[in-house]
Amino acid sequence: MGDLWANSVFFLACCSGFCIGSPNRCDEVRKVFQLRQIGPNQLLPLSPRPGSDLQVCMSKNLTCCTKKMEEKYQVAARRDIQNLLQTSSSGLKFLISRNVAAFHDTFEVLIREAENHTNAVLQESYGDMAVQAVGPVRELFTDISLFLLGSERNVDDLVQRFFDALFPLVYNHLINPDLSDISPGYAECVRSSSRDVRPFGGVPSVLADQISRSGVSGKLLLQALHLGIEVINTTDHLQLSRECRRALLKMHYCPHCQGLTQSKPCMGYCLNVMRGCLASMAEIDNHWREFVRSLEGLSARMQGPQDLEQVLLGVHTLLHDAVGHAQKNGPRLSAQVHKLCGPPSRRPAQSVSIQRSSSRASIPLKALVRASGDSLAIRRRDFLNSLRLYRTFYGGLADQLCVSELASGDGLSCWNGTDIVKSYTLRVVGNGIKAQSANPEVKVKGADPVINQIIDKLKHVNQLLQGKSIPKLGSLDQIETGSGDTEGRYSGDCDDEDGCGGSGGGEVKRKVSRVSKLSPDVTGDHKHHHHHHYPPAGDSEVEGRSRSLGLAGAIWVLILPCFHMLLAL
């Protein structure tokens, strides 16, 4: 009888220990909970307990989790995936941001070089007249710079304003030269007559057309890159649906409740969860590919009359032609000006001498020096070569996250959402919204309206880049601001239980701020991993949910097998 009693106690102890689980497992859960700063340690139970109050991490076994822990785990799972999204896109975002800043800098350097070169050539050809032309030349290139960098400027007006200011100088120094300059009042009359007498023939129109064509291409390039940054910012802060958040909790942290802190999800299971969560993002794929192709097409067209660098560095040639046309038609122009303004009115010679001596010192005679590495064409080529590596970024993002970060390796035991298994047996769905109708892990209700909005902007800018839609010269702001609601309301449902009330993720800013200048020349090449294709395993949906048990019921379930073992003895 004593042996029977001892055996009974032994089996009861073994049974209880097996069913309840090792206390060390909950100790490990506590360590990980604290290490990852998921929440305060007071939330953890002192020992395994029934999980009747859990909503996602339910199990027939005792658990190391409480309801408060489950809520904290859900917030952590969402934070983890958003951190992963931002890390994955950081190379692409930095590539575009750095090149936006580089293009801005290159434009500014090019403007200053073109201005200096124009002044130097004018000085060499026309001497004293070039001294007085410094101001109008500076104003012309300043206006061009403002136009390129986003200010609303009418190119025809800014070019005509320059030639209006140039005409009195040409009239005084080349057409009707004398020992002293014309008075300011007479110079103003000559300036006003410019549009009537057309002293420079068709050159102003040619220059305005070249600046418009090449400038709009350069401006469109910058605006498109700003939109690229907006796309990345939008997807970096994607609002996850309630179904997705629960699926992420189940995949990432529910195994912790069973003491399985080192487990990783099965590859097929991970793909289903991530393809479901990022289904809307995958819809960007085709439009992003077209965006990259369209940028390449725009760059290829930025040659000849649309090559901004060539146009700006060739301004002096058109000015030379313009002045030559005026000199050739000097007698006719003198007669017309005399008819409109009367005989020339001269200023005193002394003031002329003072004016010339003060102006001559300010002439920038800096010779044109072009560093081949700074040319716009080379910068565009290098940028597009790097950007091309990211053309499939959005189509393969879910797979890349599973392969490189989240899922278990081939042949290893893995978590399937319920238990540790050798392999995942449910059907693995494809990418995109339509494919999710058969997803056994995440129910996808439809496309995210915020993602739809960014897709609409991509469609619009792609048409502009391809030349199918001609923007109004001087204004491409519609690319940045888009249309419709700009607050990016979230399409999924959200409740307090999911911890989304205070997450700060309810509003997504749509306005693209100017990118500050970035310094290091680093390109983050994004490597796309090949992944295995999992064959379908039937359309059946597995949703095994255990009924909640009270504490007394749980204890009875634990002890009952032990009595059967005692009877067998």
XYZ file of C-alpha atoms in Angstrom:
569
model
C 0.000 0.000 0.000
C 2.877 2.308 0.772
C 4.351 1.659 -2.667
C 1.005 2.361 -4.280
C 0.747 5.649 -2.380
C 4.300 6.645 -3.318
C 3.662 5.804 -6.967
C 0.445 7.797 -6.847
C 2.202 10.833 -5.465
C 4.994 10.476 -8.065
C 2.607 10.261 -11.009
C 0.500 13.120 -9.694
C 3.613 15.295 -9.366
C 4.862 14.356 -12.816
C 1.453 14.904 -14.347
C 1.053 18.231 -12.642
C 4.520 19.341 -13.664
C 3.942 18.340 -17.305
C 0.559 19.960 -17.577
C 1.316 23.186 -15.788
C 4.696 23.705 -17.396
C 8.072 24.577 -16.036
C 8.258 27.803 -14.013
C 11.529 28.507 -15.864
C 9.556 29.071 -19.032
C 7.676 31.970 -17.478
C 10.969 33.281 -16.098
C 12.270 33.396 -19.672
C 9.108 35.215 -20.774
C 9.692 37.731 -17.993
C 13.279 38.343 -19.148
C 12.277 38.927 -22.765
C 9.332 41.099 -21.715
C 11.715 43.290 -19.733
C 14.538 43.235 -22.298
C 12.286 44.439 -25.130
C 10.683 47.036 -22.842
C 7.211 45.797 -23.697
C 5.728 46.774 -20.349
C 6.184 46.680 -16.560
C 7.093 43.313 -15.041
C 4.173 43.573 -12.612
C 1.894 42.574 -15.499
C 3.386 39.054 -15.593
C 1.840 36.298 -13.469
C 4.029 34.693 -10.804
C 3.285 31.257 -12.244
C 1.426 29.738 -15.229
C -2.300 30.415 -15.161
C -5.424 29.643 -17.185
C -5.852 32.046 -20.111
C -9.628 32.305 -20.091
C -9.488 36.117 -20.358
C -7.153 36.202 -23.373
C -8.672 37.266 -26.700
C -6.003 36.269 -29.249
C -3.370 34.113 -27.539
C -5.820 31.470 -26.361
C -4.527 27.984 -25.561
C -5.740 24.759 -23.978
C -2.621 24.809 -21.791
C -1.781 27.139 -18.954
C -0.243 30.432 -20.062
C 2.409 32.884 -18.962
C 0.283 35.807 -20.208
C -2.377 38.043 -18.752
C -4.896 40.193 -20.622
C -2.820 43.310 -19.902
C 0.261 41.579 -21.284
C -1.649 40.628 -24.422
C -2.575 44.278 -24.954
C 1.057 45.331 -24.512
C 2.199 42.602 -26.897
C -0.202 43.867 -29.538
C 1.224 47.391 -29.324
C 4.748 45.940 -29.472
C 3.922 43.811 -32.538
C 2.612 46.852 -34.397
C 5.641 48.924 -33.375
C 8.005 46.150 -34.466
C 6.502 45.895 -37.935
C 6.465 49.660 -38.453
C 10.122 49.817 -37.422
C 10.848 47.070 -39.941
C 9.006 48.977 -42.683
C 11.004 52.120 -41.964
C 14.282 50.210 -41.839
C 13.524 48.456 -45.125
C 12.760 51.722 -46.928
C 15.538 53.784 -45.339
C 18.009 53.126 -48.163
C 15.480 54.116 -50.823
C 14.356 57.182 -48.907
C 17.917 58.351 -48.328
C 18.809 57.790 -51.994
C 15.968 60.045 -53.175
C 16.383 62.664 -50.423
C 20.111 62.944 -50.981
C 19.647 63.399 -54.717
C 16.892 65.982 -54.290
C 19.357 67.999 -52.221
C 22.149 67.301 -54.735
C 19.997 68.428 -57.674
C 19.082 71.606 -55.783
C 22.768 72.303 -55.177
C 23.705 71.494 -58.762
C 21.007 73.827 -60.085
C 22.270 76.657 -57.891
C 25.909 76.090 -58.861
C 24.935 75.890 -62.528
C 22.980 79.159 -62.310
C 25.926 80.984 -60.767
C 28.374 79.528 -63.296
C 26.115 80.478 -66.189
C 25.753 84.014 -64.793
C 29.504 84.423 -64.366
C 30.204 83.006 -67.801
C 27.634 85.317 -69.413
C 29.149 88.351 -67.721
C 32.668 87.313 -68.710
C 31.722 86.870 -72.378
C 29.836 90.185 -72.453
C 32.815 91.931 -70.891
C 35.159 90.490 -73.484
C 32.883 91.453 -76.380
C 31.307 94.750 -75.338
C 33.498 96.301 -72.645
C 31.755 99.251 -70.951
C 28.269 98.072 -71.829
C 28.933 94.795 -69.946
C 29.661 96.787 -66.787
C 26.157 98.200 -66.752
C 24.599 94.866 -67.821
C 25.738 93.094 -64.634
C 22.539 94.019 -62.753
C 20.063 92.870 -65.434
C 22.063 89.656 -65.973
C 21.990 88.914 -62.238
C 18.238 89.544 -62.102
C 17.667 87.234 -65.095
C 19.513 84.301 -63.550
C 17.963 84.907 -60.124
C 14.500 84.693 -61.702
C 15.493 81.495 -63.539
C 16.745 80.006 -60.261
C 13.502 80.831 -58.470
C 11.522 79.320 -61.342
C 13.513 76.077 -61.214
C 13.204 75.717 -57.457
C 9.440 76.015 -57.384
C 8.470 79.690 -57.437
C 5.679 80.683 -59.793
C 7.358 82.686 -62.514
C 6.178 83.421 -66.042
C 9.245 82.673 -68.155
C 8.150 84.905 -71.060
C 7.797 87.840 -68.668
C 11.133 87.372 -66.907
C 13.019 87.015 -70.209
C 11.270 90.040 -71.745
C 12.003 92.064 -68.593
C 15.717 91.307 -69.065
C 15.763 92.337 -72.714
C 13.786 95.491 -71.875
C 16.551 96.416 -69.398
C 19.260 95.522 -71.937
C 17.913 97.707 -74.764
C 18.879 101.142 -73.285
C 22.445 99.856 -72.780
C 22.705 98.557 -76.354
C 21.099 101.743 -77.703
C 23.470 104.003 -75.785
C 26.754 102.102 -76.243
C 26.401 100.350 -79.604
C 23.623 101.904 -81.680
C 23.967 105.551 -80.767
C 27.320 105.891 -78.922
C 28.560 109.222 -77.650
C 30.928 110.665 -75.076
C 28.336 110.581 -72.295
C 25.410 108.352 -71.266
C 21.731 109.094 -71.819
C 19.790 110.404 -68.825
C 17.832 108.018 -66.599
C 14.531 109.468 -67.848
C 15.438 108.925 -71.482
C 16.789 105.435 -70.695
C 13.414 104.592 -69.151
C 11.626 105.722 -72.306
C 13.949 103.589 -74.434
C 13.269 100.649 -72.139
C 9.516 101.140 -72.446
C 9.752 101.215 -76.232
C 11.477 97.842 -76.432
C 8.310 95.793 -76.857
C 7.129 98.037 -79.691
C 10.337 98.276 -81.700
C 11.477 94.659 -81.022
C 15.217 95.473 -81.212
C 16.367 91.891 -80.661
C 14.166 90.165 -83.217
C 13.017 86.668 -82.240
C 15.855 85.961 -79.785
C 13.810 86.705 -76.620
C 11.165 84.203 -77.713
C 13.809 81.567 -78.484
C 15.474 82.019 -75.090
C 12.143 81.942 -73.242
C 11.163 78.752 -75.070
C 14.475 77.045 -74.259
C 14.297 78.013 -70.576
C 10.668 76.885 -70.389
C 11.328 73.498 -71.977
C 14.504 72.669 -70.098
C 13.312 74.332 -66.896
C 10.010 72.470 -66.783
C 11.886 69.186 -67.257
C 14.266 70.002 -64.409
C 11.451 71.277 -62.223
C 9.344 68.213 -62.952
C 12.257 65.977 -61.985
C 12.480 67.661 -58.579
C 8.720 67.570 -58.029
C 8.583 63.877 -58.944
C 11.345 63.076 -56.461
C 9.487 64.974 -53.735
C 6.472 62.794 -54.508
C 8.683 59.710 -54.258
C 9.592 60.761 -50.721
C 5.907 61.288 -49.935
C 5.110 57.756 -51.124
C 7.773 56.332 -48.799
C 6.634 58.455 -45.848
C 3.073 57.271 -46.401
C 3.964 53.578 -46.510
C 6.393 53.921 -43.596
C 3.464 54.988 -41.422
C 0.871 52.647 -42.874
C -2.199 52.283 -40.674
C -2.702 48.600 -39.947
C -6.210 47.148 -39.797
C -7.554 45.496 -36.645
C -7.374 42.072 -38.298
C -3.760 42.683 -39.229
C -2.799 43.822 -35.742
C -4.311 40.723 -34.201
C -2.567 38.502 -36.766
C 0.781 40.164 -36.005
C 0.221 39.619 -32.273
C -0.576 35.959 -32.885
C 2.499 35.492 -35.074
C 5.034 37.425 -33.002
C 4.097 37.168 -29.345
C 1.479 34.473 -28.739
C 4.238 31.818 -28.631
C 5.748 33.771 -25.730
C 2.621 33.034 -23.721
C 3.522 29.344 -23.981
C 7.128 29.994 -23.004
C 8.367 29.720 -26.606
C 10.359 32.946 -26.687
C 12.883 31.719 -29.266
C 10.413 30.391 -31.827
C 9.969 31.927 -35.293
C 6.922 31.708 -37.575
C 6.860 29.212 -40.431
C 7.664 30.779 -43.801
C 4.244 30.108 -45.321
C 2.515 31.385 -42.183
C 4.637 34.565 -42.196
C 3.931 35.152 -45.898
C 0.181 34.883 -45.354
C 0.250 37.326 -42.441
C 2.542 39.860 -44.097
C 0.912 39.650 -47.535
C -2.424 40.233 -45.826
C -1.165 43.166 -43.761
C 0.661 44.781 -46.693
C -1.917 43.953 -49.366
C -2.729 47.613 -50.033
C 0.955 48.489 -50.199
C 1.507 45.802 -52.838
C -0.995 47.657 -55.053
C 1.599 50.441 -55.401
C 3.963 48.040 -57.168
C 2.916 48.566 -60.803
C 2.699 52.332 -60.415
C 6.090 52.518 -58.680
C 7.692 50.491 -61.481
C 6.149 52.874 -63.999
C 7.398 55.812 -61.904
C 11.000 54.578 -62.207
C 10.603 53.933 -65.956
C 9.035 57.372 -66.452
C 11.931 59.088 -64.655
C 14.316 57.250 -66.980
C 12.296 58.433 -69.976
C 12.324 62.044 -68.771
C 16.066 61.907 -68.227
C 16.590 60.552 -71.737
C 14.596 63.487 -73.169
C 16.579 66.092 -71.215
C 18.964 66.691 -74.119
C 19.388 69.455 -76.683
C 16.705 72.138 -76.154
C 15.607 70.333 -72.982
C 19.115 70.062 -71.511
C 19.034 72.684 -68.766
C 22.805 72.737 -68.437
C 23.319 73.322 -72.154
C 20.628 76.017 -72.269
C 21.948 78.007 -69.306
C 25.581 77.827 -70.366
C 24.509 78.913 -73.856
C 22.646 82.077 -72.805
C 25.641 84.222 -73.770
C 25.438 82.922 -77.354
C 21.823 84.048 -77.708
C 22.698 87.408 -76.140
C 25.442 87.843 -78.701
C 22.942 87.083 -81.473
C 20.430 89.507 -79.965
C 22.933 92.354 -79.712
C 24.176 91.646 -83.241
C 20.593 91.861 -84.556
C 20.131 95.228 -82.829
C 23.405 96.600 -84.227
C 22.502 95.457 -87.712
C 19.183 97.281 -87.481
C 20.674 100.332 -85.710
C 19.439 103.095 -88.065
C 15.880 101.767 -88.050
C 15.875 101.446 -84.249
C 17.308 104.970 -83.800
C 14.547 106.404 -85.941
C 11.837 104.537 -84.075
C 13.201 105.521 -80.656
C 13.573 109.159 -81.774
C 9.957 109.109 -82.885
C 8.749 107.650 -79.556
C 11.103 109.400 -77.105
C 12.427 112.457 -78.901
C 16.121 113.395 -79.225
C 18.517 111.783 -76.744
C 18.905 113.532 -73.417
C 22.479 113.281 -72.074
C 23.634 113.283 -68.457
C 26.711 115.288 -67.312
C 30.008 113.621 -68.188
C 31.308 113.683 -64.559
C 28.532 111.492 -63.264
C 29.217 109.048 -66.066
C 32.844 108.677 -65.022
C 31.909 108.034 -61.380
C 29.236 105.540 -62.325
C 31.524 103.559 -64.600
C 34.390 103.386 -62.132
C 32.124 102.088 -59.371
C 30.461 99.504 -61.580
C 33.579 98.124 -63.196
C 34.866 96.780 -59.872
C 31.772 94.605 -59.429
C 32.083 92.677 -62.700
C 32.487 88.937 -61.990
C 35.152 87.854 -64.463
C 35.305 84.307 -63.167
C 36.050 81.979 -66.053
C 33.788 79.023 -66.741
C 35.160 75.865 -65.096
C 33.049 72.744 -65.386
C 33.801 69.689 -63.274
C 32.528 66.667 -65.179
C 31.375 64.953 -61.995
C 29.040 67.854 -61.214
C 27.130 67.815 -64.488
C 23.391 67.285 -64.302
C 23.482 64.489 -66.859
C 26.011 62.486 -64.825
C 24.089 63.045 -61.603
C 20.863 61.869 -63.242
C 22.553 58.813 -64.688
C 24.100 57.760 -61.362
C 20.868 58.382 -59.478
C 18.723 56.386 -61.902
C 21.199 53.494 -61.883
C 20.743 53.284 -58.110
C 16.977 53.858 -58.193
C 16.544 51.046 -60.720
C 17.530 48.568 -57.990
C 14.378 49.579 -56.081
C 11.858 49.306 -58.901
C 10.328 46.088 -57.422
C 10.498 47.346 -53.826
C 6.769 47.461 -53.114
C 5.897 44.231 -54.894
C 8.356 42.143 -52.899
C 8.318 43.896 -49.531
C 6.207 41.339 -47.627
C 8.336 38.465 -48.944
C 11.574 40.265 -48.183
C 10.556 40.920 -44.569
C 9.700 37.252 -44.030
C 12.806 35.898 -45.759
C 15.351 38.265 -44.246
C 13.872 39.167 -40.864
C 10.883 37.277 -39.550
C 10.433 33.659 -40.605
C 12.150 30.444 -39.614
C 14.687 28.902 -41.981
C 14.025 25.849 -44.145
C 13.876 22.540 -42.300
C 13.583 24.081 -38.836
C 10.652 23.691 -36.483
C 8.431 26.750 -36.568
C 5.325 28.421 -35.154
C 2.141 28.039 -37.222
C -0.059 30.280 -35.077
C -1.105 27.473 -32.746
C 1.844 25.219 -32.062
C 5.406 24.320 -32.980
C 5.365 22.191 -36.139
C 7.706 20.895 -38.823
C 5.989 22.814 -41.639
C 3.016 25.046 -42.414
C 0.263 23.170 -44.227
C -2.318 25.818 -45.095
C -2.586 27.549 -48.458
C -0.167 30.422 -49.099
C -1.796 33.281 -50.998
C -0.206 35.758 -53.409
C 0.392 39.505 -53.131
C -2.217 42.231 -53.608
C -5.796 42.860 -52.547
C -7.521 40.311 -54.794
C -5.348 37.403 -53.652
C -6.322 37.937 -50.002
C -9.839 36.555 -50.373
C -8.359 33.102 -49.727
C -5.968 34.176 -46.943
C -6.485 31.844 -43.942
C -4.696 34.163 -41.493
C -5.816 37.748 -42.238
C -9.156 39.000 -43.497
C -8.639 41.978 -45.809
C -11.719 44.152 -46.264
C -10.455 46.290 -49.151
C -7.893 48.825 -50.287
C -6.669 51.495 -47.874
C -7.965 54.939 -49.019
C -4.659 56.573 -48.054
C -2.794 54.177 -50.332
C -5.365 54.806 -53.075
C -4.679 58.523 -52.765
C -0.924 58.075 -53.147
C -1.513 55.783 -56.141
C -3.594 58.529 -57.776
C -0.712 60.960 -57.308
C 1.714 58.472 -58.829
C -0.575 58.018 -61.839
C -0.716 61.778 -62.326
C 3.022 62.368 -62.059
C 3.703 59.412 -64.366
C 1.560 61.068 -67.043
C 3.511 64.298 -66.596
C 6.851 62.507 -66.723
C 5.805 60.739 -69.912
C 4.714 64.002 -71.524
C 1.071 62.899 -71.784
C -0.122 65.808 -69.644
C 1.505 69.198 -70.075
C 1.631 71.172 -66.814
C 1.134 74.893 -66.655
C 4.541 76.522 -66.933
C 5.774 77.820 -63.621
C 3.502 75.701 -61.450
C 3.552 71.976 -60.755
C 2.120 72.214 -57.258
C -0.778 69.894 -58.086
C 1.689 67.003 -57.986
C 2.520 67.683 -54.352
C -0.883 68.520 -52.970
C -3.020 66.153 -55.028
C -6.761 66.315 -54.604
C -9.433 65.293 -52.160
C -9.118 64.639 -48.444
C -5.548 65.065 -47.284
C -5.843 63.731 -43.767
C -5.484 60.092 -44.702
C -8.262 58.522 -42.691
C -7.737 54.932 -41.756
C -9.948 52.363 -43.406
C -9.876 49.669 -40.731
C -11.689 49.602 -37.432
C -9.902 50.468 -34.220
C -10.859 49.964 -30.611
C -9.394 50.702 -27.211
C -8.639 47.040 -26.656
C -6.116 47.118 -29.500
C -4.190 49.973 -27.943
C -4.562 52.257 -30.961
C -6.278 55.087 -29.169
C -3.077 56.720 -28.009
C -0.678 55.571 -30.692
C -0.649 58.837 -32.547
C -1.210 57.127 -35.848
C -4.630 58.433 -36.744
C -3.501 61.114 -39.151
C -1.000 60.997 -41.968
C 0.426 64.280 -43.232
C 0.277 64.711 -46.942
C 2.177 67.960 -47.473
C 5.691 67.368 -48.747
C 8.188 69.604 -47.022
C 11.328 70.676 -48.798
C 14.164 68.290 -48.263
C 17.081 69.710 -46.372
C 20.541 69.317 -47.797
C 22.032 65.981 -46.901
C 25.744 65.537 -46.761
C 27.300 62.057 -46.986
C 27.414 60.498 -50.416
C 26.111 57.107 -49.538
C 23.863 54.928 -51.625
C 21.882 52.268 -49.847
C 21.461 49.466 -52.333
C 18.473 47.376 -51.511
C 18.932 43.640 -51.963
C 15.920 41.609 -52.916
C 15.911 38.077 -51.661
C 14.585 35.167 -53.625
C 11.927 33.240 -51.766
C 10.389 29.839 -52.056
C 7.008 29.431 -53.694
C 4.672 27.381 -51.578
C 2.139 25.192 -53.391
C -1.523 25.478 -52.401
C -2.655 23.045 -49.767
C -6.420 23.307 -50.217
C -8.906 26.069 -49.520
C -9.984 24.959 -46.041
C -9.775 27.555 -43.337
C -8.508 26.484 -39.960
C -9.767 28.502 -37.066
C -9.289 26.404 -33.923
C -10.496 28.348 -30.976
C -10.733 26.744 -27.553
C -13.576 27.502 -25.224
C -12.635 29.495 -22.162
C -12.403 27.538 -18.957
C -12.832 28.804 -15.427
C -10.117 28.211 -12.894
C -11.900 25.276 -11.314
C -12.567 23.675 -14.682
C -8.934 24.067 -15.683
C -7.724 22.358 -12.483
C -10.180 19.479 -13.019
C -8.940 19.001 -16.588
C -5.381 18.827 -15.266
C -6.064 16.328 -12.492
C -8.499 14.013 -14.295
C -5.813 12.254 -16.414
C -3.849 11.609 -13.254
C -6.769 9.697 -11.683
C -6.979 7.525 -14.784
C -3.302 6.738 -14.372
C -3.836 5.860 -10.690
C -6.681 3.503 -11.545
C -4.487 1.834 -14.111
C -1.916 1.164 -11.392
